[in-house]
Amino acid sequence: DKWLILALIIGLIIRMTYIAGPVKSDEASTFLGYIESPNILRLFWYNTTNNHIFYNVLTKILYTIFGFSLPIFRLVALSSGVLLIPIIYYICKELKQDGRFAAITLATFPLYIEYSTNARGYTLQTLIFLLTILLLIKNYSLLNNNKNNLIALFIALATLTIPTFIFVIPGIFIWLFFINYKV
């Protein structure tokens, strides 16, 4: 769909203009406290809500391979933020809705642009959550162990990114109940 491609291009261009912006205090704290540390176990030390563990692990891998630069430091957030655009589009399509408005809105909404260019786990967690929703929409059955395993993995990764995801988990199970028992 040309609207999806347009939304992706616009979203990527806007985000790329902000990717090298000034480092914010929470980003600096994350980098200095977890990613730059030579002690790999420091990545998994959850002593503060500033440690978005799964995000930091992915960023540490990129940092180790490519070295430090702001775009590399923010690449996980950027790529997650851009991938949200087609995911929301396809979720809308699966729900028999027009996904163009959702994709364009997500591509241009200032708060999501900010989150997509801030080296934090918010867009990664949102991406994992929307992938979980997409799995639930696509003919989910409790008897499908492969989808169960994938949903369990997504829930674990989203919670490992930001632990407050634990509050979303009951909603996922309620959804599963209603899908499977047609209540």
Coordinates of C-alpha atoms in Angstrom, one line a residue:
D1 CA 0.0 0.0 0.0
K2 CA 1.4 3.4 -1.0
W3 CA 0.1 5.0 2.2
L4 CA 2.1 2.6 4.3
I5 CA 5.3 3.3 2.3
L6 CA 4.7 7.0 2.5
A7 CA 4.2 6.7 6.3
L8 CA 7.4 4.7 6.7
I9 CA 9.4 7.2 4.6
I10 CA 8.0 10.2 6.5
G11 CA 8.5 8.5 9.8
L12 CA 12.1 7.5 9.0
I13 CA 13.0 11.0 7.7
I14 CA 11.6 12.8 10.7
R15 CA 13.3 10.4 13.1
M16 CA 16.6 10.7 11.3
T17 CA 16.6 14.5 11.8
Y18 CA 16.6 14.0 15.6
I19 CA 18.8 10.9 15.9
A20 CA 21.9 12.9 16.6
G21 CA 20.3 15.4 19.0
P22 CA 21.7 16.2 22.5
V23 CA 22.0 13.3 24.9
K24 CA 19.4 13.5 27.7
S25 CA 20.2 12.8 31.3
D26 CA 18.4 9.4 31.4
E27 CA 20.3 8.3 28.3
A28 CA 23.6 9.4 29.7
S29 CA 22.8 7.6 33.0
T30 CA 21.9 4.4 31.1
F31 CA 25.1 4.5 29.0
L32 CA 27.5 5.3 31.8
G33 CA 25.8 3.0 34.4
Y34 CA 25.1 -0.1 32.3
I35 CA 26.2 -0.2 28.6
E36 CA 29.7 1.2 29.0
S37 CA 30.5 -0.9 32.1
P38 CA 33.1 -3.6 31.4
N39 CA 31.2 -5.9 33.8
I40 CA 28.6 -7.6 31.6
L41 CA 26.6 -8.6 34.7
R42 CA 26.0 -4.9 35.3
L43 CA 23.5 -4.9 32.4
F44 CA 21.3 -7.2 34.4
W45 CA 21.5 -5.3 37.7
Y46 CA 18.0 -3.8 38.2
N47 CA 18.9 -1.3 40.9
T48 CA 16.8 1.5 39.3
T49 CA 13.9 1.9 36.9
N50 CA 16.4 3.5 34.5
N51 CA 17.8 0.1 33.5
H52 CA 15.6 -1.2 30.6
I53 CA 17.5 -4.5 30.6
F54 CA 16.6 -6.0 27.2
Y55 CA 17.0 -2.7 25.5
N56 CA 20.4 -2.3 27.1
V57 CA 21.5 -5.8 26.2
L58 CA 20.7 -5.1 22.5
T59 CA 22.4 -1.7 22.7
K60 CA 25.5 -3.3 24.4
I61 CA 25.8 -5.8 21.5
L62 CA 25.6 -2.9 18.9
Y63 CA 28.1 -0.8 21.0
T64 CA 30.5 -3.8 21.2
I65 CA 30.4 -4.4 17.4
F66 CA 30.3 -0.9 16.0
G67 CA 31.7 1.3 18.8
F68 CA 30.0 4.4 20.2
S69 CA 28.1 6.9 18.2
L70 CA 24.7 8.5 19.0
P71 CA 23.0 6.8 16.0
I72 CA 24.3 3.4 17.2
F73 CA 23.3 4.2 20.8
R74 CA 19.8 5.0 19.7
L75 CA 19.5 2.5 16.9
V76 CA 17.3 0.0 18.8
A77 CA 14.8 2.7 19.8
L78 CA 14.9 4.1 16.2
S79 CA 14.3 0.8 14.5
S80 CA 11.6 -0.2 17.0
G81 CA 9.9 3.1 16.5
V82 CA 10.0 2.8 12.7
L83 CA 8.8 -0.8 12.8
L84 CA 5.8 0.3 14.9
I85 CA 4.4 2.0 11.8
P86 CA 3.8 -1.1 9.7
I87 CA 2.8 -3.2 12.7
I88 CA 0.0 -0.8 13.7
Y89 CA -1.0 -0.7 10.0
Y90 CA -1.3 -4.5 9.8
I91 CA -3.1 -4.7 13.2
C92 CA -5.7 -2.3 11.8
K93 CA -6.0 -4.3 8.6
E94 CA -6.6 -7.5 10.6
L95 CA -9.3 -5.7 12.6
K96 CA -10.9 -4.7 9.3
Q97 CA -10.0 -1.0 9.9
D98 CA -8.2 1.4 7.7
G99 CA -4.6 1.4 8.9
R100 CA -3.5 4.5 6.9
F101 CA -4.5 7.0 9.5
A102 CA -2.9 5.0 12.3
A103 CA 0.3 4.6 10.3
I104 CA 0.5 8.3 9.4
T105 CA -0.3 9.4 12.9
L106 CA 2.3 7.1 14.4
A107 CA 4.9 8.3 11.9
T108 CA 4.3 12.0 12.7
F109 CA 3.2 12.0 16.4
P110 CA 5.7 14.1 18.3
L111 CA 5.8 11.9 21.4
Y112 CA 6.5 8.7 19.4
I113 CA 9.2 10.6 17.5
E114 CA 10.7 11.5 20.8
Y115 CA 10.6 8.0 22.1
S116 CA 12.0 6.7 18.8
T117 CA 15.1 8.9 19.1
N118 CA 15.7 8.5 22.8
A119 CA 18.0 5.6 23.8
R120 CA 15.4 4.0 26.1
G121 CA 13.2 0.8 25.9
Y122 CA 9.8 2.4 25.4
T123 CA 9.4 1.8 21.6
L124 CA 11.0 -1.6 21.9
Q125 CA 8.5 -2.6 24.6
T126 CA 5.6 -1.2 22.5
L127 CA 6.8 -3.1 19.5
I128 CA 6.9 -6.3 21.4
F129 CA 3.5 -5.7 22.8
L130 CA 2.0 -4.9 19.3
L131 CA 3.6 -8.1 18.0
T132 CA 1.9 -10.0 20.8
I133 CA -1.5 -8.3 19.9
L134 CA -0.9 -9.3 16.2
L135 CA -0.4 -12.9 17.2
L136 CA -3.5 -12.9 19.3
I137 CA -5.6 -11.5 16.5
K138 CA -4.4 -14.0 13.9
N139 CA -6.5 -17.1 14.7
Y140 CA -5.0 -17.7 18.1
S141 CA -5.8 -21.0 19.8
L142 CA -4.7 -22.3 23.2
L143 CA -3.9 -25.6 21.4
N144 CA -1.1 -24.0 19.3
N145 CA 2.0 -24.5 21.3
N146 CA 4.2 -22.6 18.8
K147 CA 2.2 -19.5 19.3
N148 CA 2.0 -20.0 23.0
N149 CA 5.8 -20.2 23.2
L150 CA 6.1 -17.1 21.1
I151 CA 3.6 -15.2 23.2
A152 CA 5.4 -16.3 26.3
L153 CA 8.7 -15.1 24.8
F154 CA 7.3 -11.8 23.9
I155 CA 5.8 -11.3 27.4
A156 CA 9.1 -12.2 29.0
L157 CA 11.1 -9.8 26.7
A158 CA 8.6 -6.9 27.2
T159 CA 8.8 -7.4 30.9
L160 CA 12.6 -7.6 30.8
T161 CA 12.6 -4.4 28.9
I162 CA 10.5 -2.5 31.4
P163 CA 9.1 -4.4 34.3
T164 CA 5.8 -2.4 34.4
F165 CA 4.7 -4.6 31.5
I166 CA 3.6 -7.0 34.3
F167 CA 0.5 -4.9 34.6
V168 CA -0.4 -5.7 30.9
I169 CA -0.1 -9.5 31.3
P170 CA -3.6 -10.0 32.9
G171 CA -5.2 -8.2 30.0
I172 CA -3.5 -10.6 27.6
F173 CA -4.8 -13.6 29.5
I174 CA -8.3 -12.1 29.6
W175 CA -8.1 -11.6 25.8
L176 CA -7.0 -15.3 25.5
F177 CA -9.9 -16.4 27.6
F178 CA -12.5 -14.5 25.5
I179 CA -10.9 -15.6 22.2
N180 CA -10.9 -19.3 23.2
Y181 CA -14.2 -19.6 25.0
K182 CA -16.2 -17.0 22.9
V183 CA -17.6 -15.5 26.1

